[in-house]
Structures are given as structure tokens and as C-alpha cells.
Short mmCIF file of C-alpha atoms in Angstrom, two decimals:
data_model
loop_
_atom_site.label_atom_id
_atom_site.label_comp_id
_atom_site.label_asym_id
_atom_site.label_seq_id
_atom_site.Cartn_x
_atom_site.Cartn_y
_atom_site.Cartn_z
CA MET A 26 -7.61 -62.37 71.29
CA ALA A 27 -7.69 -65.91 72.59
CA GLN A 28 -6.01 -68.59 70.47
CA GLY A 29 -9.22 -70.61 70.58
CA CYS A 30 -11.11 -67.80 68.87
CA LEU A 31 -8.54 -67.67 66.08
CA MET A 32 -8.87 -71.42 65.59
CA HIS A 33 -12.65 -71.08 65.40
CA CYS A 34 -12.25 -68.32 62.81
CA ARG A 35 -10.01 -70.43 60.61
CA HIS A 36 -12.30 -73.41 60.90
CA PHE A 37 -15.26 -71.23 59.93
CA VAL A 38 -13.58 -69.97 56.76
CA GLU A 39 -12.54 -73.49 55.79
CA SER A 40 -16.14 -74.75 56.18
CA TRP A 41 -17.89 -71.94 54.34
CA GLU A 42 -19.50 -74.19 51.72
CA MET A 43 -21.45 -75.92 54.48
CA ASP A 44 -22.93 -72.59 55.58
CA ARG A 45 -24.12 -71.20 52.24
CA LYS A 46 -27.79 -71.47 53.23
CA ASP A 47 -27.23 -69.48 56.40
CA PHE A 48 -25.34 -66.84 54.43
CA ASP A 49 -28.14 -66.56 51.86
CA GLU A 50 -30.70 -66.07 54.63
CA LEU A 51 -28.56 -63.34 56.19
CA ALA A 52 -28.09 -61.63 52.82
CA LEU A 53 -31.81 -61.81 52.07
CA SER A 54 -32.62 -60.19 55.42
CA MET A 55 -30.47 -57.25 54.27
CA ARG A 56 -32.09 -57.21 50.81
CA VAL A 57 -28.85 -58.37 49.18
CA GLN A 58 -29.60 -60.46 46.09
CA ASP A 59 -26.21 -60.43 44.40
CA PRO A 60 -24.68 -63.94 44.75
CA GLY A 61 -21.25 -62.36 44.20
CA TYR A 62 -21.26 -61.20 47.81
CA TYR A 63 -20.80 -64.77 49.03
CA ASP A 64 -17.33 -65.16 47.50
CA ALA A 65 -16.34 -61.58 48.32
CA ILE A 66 -17.26 -61.92 52.00
CA GLN A 67 -15.47 -65.27 52.10
CA ALA A 68 -12.29 -63.62 50.80
CA ILE A 69 -12.56 -60.80 53.33
CA ALA A 70 -13.20 -63.19 56.23
CA ALA A 71 -10.21 -65.29 55.18
CA LYS A 72 -7.93 -62.25 55.08
CA ILE A 73 -9.11 -61.13 58.51
CA THR A 74 -8.41 -64.52 60.09
CA GLU A 75 -5.01 -64.68 58.36
CA ARG A 76 -3.94 -61.26 59.64
CA ILE A 77 -5.56 -60.83 63.01
CA GLN A 78 -2.99 -61.11 65.78
CA LYS A 79 -4.70 -59.18 68.52
CA ALA A 80 -8.10 -57.59 69.03
CA PRO A 81 -9.57 -55.33 68.04
CA PHE A 82 -8.95 -55.61 64.30
CA ILE A 83 -10.08 -52.45 62.44
CA VAL A 84 -11.52 -52.83 58.92
CA GLU A 85 -12.38 -49.72 56.89
CA VAL A 86 -14.83 -49.83 53.98
CA SER A 87 -15.00 -46.91 51.56
CA GLY A 88 -16.73 -46.12 48.27
CA ALA A 89 -18.95 -43.58 46.56
CA GLN A 90 -22.50 -42.69 47.59
CA GLY A 91 -24.86 -45.58 46.99
CA SER A 92 -22.08 -48.11 46.39
CA GLY A 93 -23.21 -50.38 49.23
CA LYS A 94 -20.77 -49.60 52.04
CA SER A 95 -23.21 -50.03 54.91
CA THR A 96 -24.65 -53.19 53.34
CA LEU A 97 -21.19 -54.72 53.01
CA ALA A 98 -20.22 -53.66 56.53
CA ASN A 99 -23.36 -55.06 58.13
CA LEU A 100 -23.16 -58.26 56.10
CA LEU A 101 -19.54 -58.78 57.14
CA VAL A 102 -20.42 -58.13 60.79
CA GLY A 103 -23.30 -60.60 60.57
CA VAL A 104 -21.02 -63.27 59.14
CA LEU A 105 -18.23 -62.69 61.66
CA GLN A 106 -20.70 -62.88 64.53
CA GLU A 107 -21.47 -66.45 63.47
CA VAL A 108 -17.91 -67.39 64.43
CA ASP A 109 -17.84 -68.77 67.96
CA GLY A 110 -16.26 -66.21 70.27
CA LEU A 111 -15.75 -63.49 67.67
CA LYS A 112 -17.43 -60.19 68.51
CA ALA A 113 -17.90 -57.79 65.60
CA GLY A 114 -19.54 -54.39 65.28
CA ALA A 115 -19.95 -51.61 62.76
CA LEU A 116 -19.59 -47.84 62.82
CA SER A 117 -20.40 -45.27 60.14
CA LEU A 118 -18.41 -42.15 59.40
CA ASP A 119 -21.77 -40.49 58.73
CA ASP A 120 -22.62 -40.64 62.42
CA PHE A 121 -19.68 -38.34 63.16
CA TYR A 122 -20.90 -35.35 61.17
CA LYS A 123 -20.61 -32.11 63.08
CA THR A 124 -23.84 -30.76 64.48
CA ARG A 125 -25.93 -28.54 62.24
CA GLU A 126 -25.14 -25.51 64.42
CA THR A 127 -21.40 -26.16 64.14
CA ARG A 128 -21.59 -26.57 60.36
CA GLN A 129 -23.61 -23.38 60.03
CA LYS A 130 -20.95 -21.52 61.97
CA LEU A 131 -18.26 -23.13 59.81
CA ALA A 132 -20.14 -22.02 56.71
CA ALA A 133 -20.37 -18.45 58.01
CA ASP A 134 -16.73 -18.28 59.08
CA SER A 135 -15.09 -20.27 56.28
CA HIS A 136 -17.20 -21.02 53.18
CA PRO A 137 -20.97 -21.41 52.59
CA LEU A 138 -20.52 -24.88 51.05
CA PHE A 139 -19.51 -26.26 54.44
CA ALA A 140 -23.14 -26.00 55.54
CA VAL A 141 -23.76 -29.20 53.56
CA ARG A 142 -22.59 -32.31 55.36
CA GLY A 143 -20.28 -34.78 53.67
CA VAL A 144 -16.85 -33.50 52.72
CA PRO A 145 -13.78 -33.58 54.97
CA GLY A 146 -14.16 -30.69 57.38
CA THR A 147 -17.79 -31.51 58.19
CA HIS A 148 -16.89 -34.48 60.42
CA ASP A 149 -16.07 -34.33 64.11
CA VAL A 150 -12.84 -36.25 63.53
CA ALA A 151 -11.52 -35.58 67.02
CA LEU A 152 -14.58 -37.36 68.43
CA LEU A 153 -14.17 -40.21 65.95
CA ASN A 154 -10.56 -40.69 66.99
CA ARG A 155 -11.54 -40.76 70.66
CA VAL A 156 -14.14 -43.42 69.91
CA LEU A 157 -11.64 -45.47 67.89
CA GLU A 158 -9.10 -45.19 70.70
CA SER A 159 -11.69 -46.47 73.16
CA VAL A 160 -12.54 -49.37 70.84
CA ARG A 161 -8.85 -50.22 70.48
CA ASP A 162 -8.58 -50.27 74.27
CA ARG A 163 -11.48 -52.77 74.25
CA ARG A 164 -13.62 -50.55 76.43
CA THR A 165 -17.39 -50.29 76.26
CA THR A 166 -17.78 -47.29 73.97
CA LYS A 167 -20.57 -44.81 73.38
CA HIS A 168 -20.80 -43.20 69.95
CA PRO A 169 -23.06 -40.59 68.33
CA VAL A 170 -25.87 -41.24 65.87
CA PHE A 171 -26.59 -38.73 63.12
CA ASN A 172 -30.23 -38.13 62.19
CA LYS A 173 -30.18 -37.37 58.46
CA ALA A 174 -33.86 -36.45 58.43
CA GLU A 175 -33.13 -33.71 60.97
CA ASP A 176 -29.64 -33.01 59.54
CA ASP A 177 -28.33 -33.07 63.09
CA ARG A 178 -26.85 -35.30 65.75
CA ASP A 179 -29.35 -37.36 67.71
CA ALA A 180 -29.59 -36.77 71.43
CA ARG A 181 -29.37 -40.50 72.10
CA TRP A 182 -26.02 -42.23 71.64
CA GLN A 183 -25.45 -45.93 71.05
CA THR A 184 -23.03 -48.33 72.71
CA LEU A 185 -20.44 -50.75 71.38
CA GLU A 186 -19.29 -53.49 73.70
CA SER A 187 -15.71 -54.78 73.68
CA LEU A 188 -14.99 -56.01 70.13
CA ASP A 189 -12.70 -58.39 68.29
CA VAL A 190 -13.41 -56.76 64.91
CA LEU A 191 -14.71 -53.27 64.14
CA VAL A 192 -15.91 -52.41 60.63
CA LEU A 193 -15.89 -48.66 59.99
CA GLU A 194 -17.57 -47.55 56.77
CA GLY A 195 -17.44 -44.12 55.18
CA TRP A 196 -17.26 -42.68 51.70
CA CYS A 197 -13.88 -40.91 51.95
CA LEU A 198 -11.96 -43.26 54.25
CA GLY A 199 -8.43 -43.63 52.93
CA ALA A 200 -8.59 -40.66 50.55
CA LEU A 201 -5.40 -38.66 50.03
CA PRO A 202 -5.04 -34.89 49.49
CA GLN A 203 -4.49 -33.78 45.90
CA PRO A 204 -1.58 -31.71 44.58
CA GLU A 205 -2.32 -27.98 44.72
CA SER A 206 -2.17 -27.68 40.93
CA LEU A 207 -5.15 -30.02 40.49
CA LEU A 208 -7.37 -27.85 42.68
CA GLU A 209 -7.27 -24.89 40.33
CA ILE A 210 -9.51 -26.43 37.66
CA PRO A 211 -13.13 -27.14 38.73
CA VAL A 212 -14.39 -30.67 38.08
CA ASN A 213 -18.09 -29.76 37.88
CA GLU A 214 -20.63 -26.94 37.85
CA LEU A 215 -20.82 -26.72 41.64
CA GLU A 216 -17.12 -25.96 41.94
CA ALA A 217 -17.16 -23.58 38.98
CA VAL A 218 -20.16 -21.54 40.15
CA LYS A 219 -20.09 -21.76 43.96
CA ASP A 220 -16.34 -22.04 44.52
CA PRO A 221 -14.81 -20.01 41.65
CA GLY A 222 -11.75 -19.07 43.69
CA ALA A 223 -11.17 -22.68 44.82
CA SER A 224 -11.04 -21.64 48.49
CA TRP A 225 -13.56 -24.32 49.57
CA ARG A 226 -11.83 -27.18 47.80
CA ARG A 227 -8.47 -26.03 49.14
CA LYS A 228 -9.86 -26.13 52.67
CA VAL A 229 -11.36 -29.58 52.06
CA ASN A 230 -8.02 -30.74 50.68
CA GLY A 231 -6.26 -29.31 53.72
CA GLU A 232 -8.58 -31.28 56.00
CA LEU A 233 -7.64 -34.49 54.18
CA ALA A 234 -3.99 -33.69 54.79
CA SER A 235 -4.54 -33.02 58.49
CA GLY A 236 -3.25 -35.31 61.19
CA GLU A 237 -6.74 -35.95 62.55
CA TYR A 238 -8.06 -37.41 59.29
CA ARG A 239 -4.84 -39.38 58.72
CA GLN A 240 -5.21 -40.84 62.22
CA ALA A 241 -8.84 -41.80 61.57
CA PHE A 242 -7.85 -43.47 58.29
CA ASP A 243 -5.33 -45.74 60.03
CA CYS A 244 -6.62 -49.32 59.96
CA ASP A 245 -5.64 -52.99 59.76
CA MET A 246 -7.50 -53.71 56.51
CA ARG A 247 -8.94 -51.50 53.79
CA ILE A 248 -11.79 -52.49 51.48
CA PHE A 249 -12.78 -50.29 48.55
CA LEU A 250 -16.00 -50.47 46.55
CA ALA A 251 -15.14 -49.20 43.06
CA VAL A 252 -18.09 -47.76 41.13
CA PRO A 253 -18.04 -47.85 37.30
CA ASP A 254 -18.66 -44.11 36.84
CA MET A 255 -20.38 -41.04 38.28
CA ASP A 256 -23.55 -41.71 36.27
CA SER A 257 -23.98 -44.93 38.23
CA VAL A 258 -23.56 -43.02 41.48
CA LEU A 259 -26.43 -40.74 40.45
CA LYS A 260 -28.63 -43.69 39.45
CA TRP A 261 -28.00 -45.60 42.67
CA ARG A 262 -28.44 -42.51 44.81
CA LEU A 263 -31.79 -41.89 43.12
CA GLN A 264 -32.77 -45.48 43.90
CA GLN A 265 -31.91 -44.94 47.56
CA GLU A 266 -34.28 -41.96 47.66
CA GLN A 267 -37.06 -44.00 46.07
CA ASP A 268 -36.59 -46.71 48.70
CA LEU A 269 -37.09 -44.32 51.62
CA PRO A 270 -40.10 -45.08 53.83
CA PRO A 271 -43.39 -43.23 53.24
CA GLY A 272 -43.39 -39.76 54.74
CA ALA A 273 -39.64 -39.30 54.49
CA GLU A 274 -38.34 -36.16 52.81
CA VAL A 275 -37.16 -37.15 49.33
CA MET A 276 -34.72 -35.19 47.18
CA ASP A 277 -35.54 -34.79 43.49
CA GLU A 278 -33.05 -35.62 40.74
CA GLY A 279 -31.76 -32.06 40.48
CA ALA A 280 -31.02 -31.88 44.19
CA ILE A 281 -29.30 -35.27 44.17
CA ARG A 282 -27.25 -34.34 41.10
CA GLU A 283 -25.97 -31.22 42.90
CA PHE A 284 -25.40 -33.12 46.16
CA ILE A 285 -23.17 -35.64 44.39
CA MET A 286 -21.06 -32.80 43.00
CA TYR A 287 -19.81 -32.07 46.53
CA PHE A 288 -18.15 -35.49 46.54
CA GLU A 289 -17.13 -35.82 42.89
CA ARG A 290 -13.56 -34.56 43.10
CA ILE A 291 -12.53 -36.88 45.91
CA THR A 292 -14.55 -39.77 44.48
CA ARG A 293 -12.74 -39.56 41.14
CA ALA A 294 -9.36 -39.33 42.88
CA MET A 295 -10.16 -42.38 45.00
CA LEU A 296 -11.19 -44.40 41.95
CA GLY A 297 -7.77 -43.77 40.44
CA ASP A 298 -5.81 -44.38 43.61
CA LEU A 299 -7.45 -46.67 46.15
CA PRO A 300 -7.51 -49.90 44.09
CA LYS A 301 -3.72 -49.79 44.30
CA ARG A 302 -3.67 -49.21 48.07
CA SER A 303 -6.56 -51.35 49.32
CA ASP A 304 -6.32 -54.88 50.64
CA ILE A 305 -9.44 -55.83 48.69
CA THR A 306 -11.16 -53.85 45.93
CA ILE A 307 -14.66 -54.87 44.88
CA PHE A 308 -15.45 -53.67 41.36
CA LEU A 309 -19.14 -53.02 40.67
CA ASN A 310 -20.86 -52.98 37.28
CA GLU A 311 -23.58 -50.58 36.14
CA GLU A 312 -26.27 -52.91 37.49
CA HIS A 313 -24.75 -52.65 40.97
CA LYS A 314 -23.53 -56.25 40.86
CA ILE A 315 -20.06 -57.42 41.81
CA LEU A 316 -18.02 -57.69 38.64
CA GLU A 317 -14.85 -58.92 40.32
CA TYR A 318 -12.80 -58.46 43.46
CA ARG A 319 -9.09 -58.61 44.05
#
């Protein structure tokens, strides 16, 4: 990255107070009403400009369902784009889900629970790593888009131009595999009833330990959104469903409650582990407001 760009970045962070109105307008356009985001984004931007030595700089944002990962990622990108000469873009781990046909085959060959997208093993990590490699090489990069309404990959791909900063968001980014002994005891009804022999969770755990996932989790900065508890995840996920546009297929509370169970084991493990390993952890309260960050 050019030295001039770095100087612009530092100047921008130092003059943040002058730009509060612009930030508020950007946040409002993304339906963000929590004033705590201003200070949190300022801290993240400052850390990026302190650490960035060469482009592209990879930032990974992780957190439970409904925690606000995509909002934070897009807000950060919007702020960084205001810096003269700094090009920023965002990617979502969700867009790298395997196709529905591939997951159905995986479910038939391995375990029925793999038909549901989300857990490690349902992502095309090889494709993600190729995209990340292309971004690191500062090439114009095409990437897939996942259509959640169709539960399948969209035929049209999108393009990222050469970037200075890439923000990759995804719920399990940075998660570590658990010790084998912890896999024996189910953490919820889904695991107890649909995975009584623990074969599914062992396979998921094995995916987390694989070189492909470890490679994808390699980044320059890690940000973790820490939810207060699993009840909040359910409440926020329900709110997301209620905010879907008219005509969209909406899951009821029972379906959402079961869906969250797929992610619960890894989510709980991340809550206990990632605050110690992340560059910045943003702690959320039950009202989905920023309680503190550090």
C-alpha cells in the first residue's frame, strides 16, 4: 500500500470527531441506532491503520446468529471507504455454502444433518481459500453468492476489485476443534435425538481441525461479537425473520429454535475461547446494544 494512503488513514482516525455526522448518516442508512458503534468502529479503524503494512489487510468478524456480523462488516467497510485512497470490501462465509445438491449427497453419504447448511463441512472451503488467495494477490476476484431463499448457490457471481482491506464475516470464523471427550455428551435435544452416536458432531469437529478451515481462518485481525446467552440468539434470530420482506418464507419459532441447535455447541465454545484470542471483542447486552469492547 502506498505510504500516502497510510498517512490518510491515520489522519482520518485522528479527526474522527469532526466526522460524527457523516458516521451517523451511514449508520442510519444501515438501520444501526446503537451509538456504541461509533466508538467501536473508531477503535477498529485505529487498530487497522496501526497494523497495516501492506495490502490487502484481512479482517475476520465472527459471532452467533443474529449478533450483527454483516452490519458491523458493512459499517466498517463504509467507514474505511471514506478514507482517501483506501479500498475496502466485504465477503460473507455464508456465500460459500456448498450447493444444495452437494449437501444432499453429503447427507446421504455421511449424516442426514449435513443437509442443513451452516456447520463446518457445509462450506466450500477450498473455493473460499482460492478467493482469499486471489484477494491477497490483489487481483480482480469473482466470488459466489448464496441464495438463502432457494437454499442454493446463485448462478450469478459478484466481483471484488483490488482491495486494501477485506472484511470477511462468518459465524464460526476462528473456532477451534473441541477435545474428543467433550463430544460424547450432547449439548441440546438436536444432538441427543438426531445424533445419538455423536458421529455428526465428530465429523463437524474434524472439519474444524482440517487444514482447509485453518487456512481460511488465517487473518490479520480478528473481531468477535460476544452474545450474552443462547436465549438472546433465539430472540434476535426471531427478529430477523420478522424483518424479512413481504412474501419471503418465514420460519416459525419452533423451526428457528431447532435451527439454532445446529450451531449451539460451537457457539458456546467460541464464547468461552474467542474473547481471549481476538484483537477486539464487542460484548452485547440482551437488548442487542454494545455493552463494552476491548
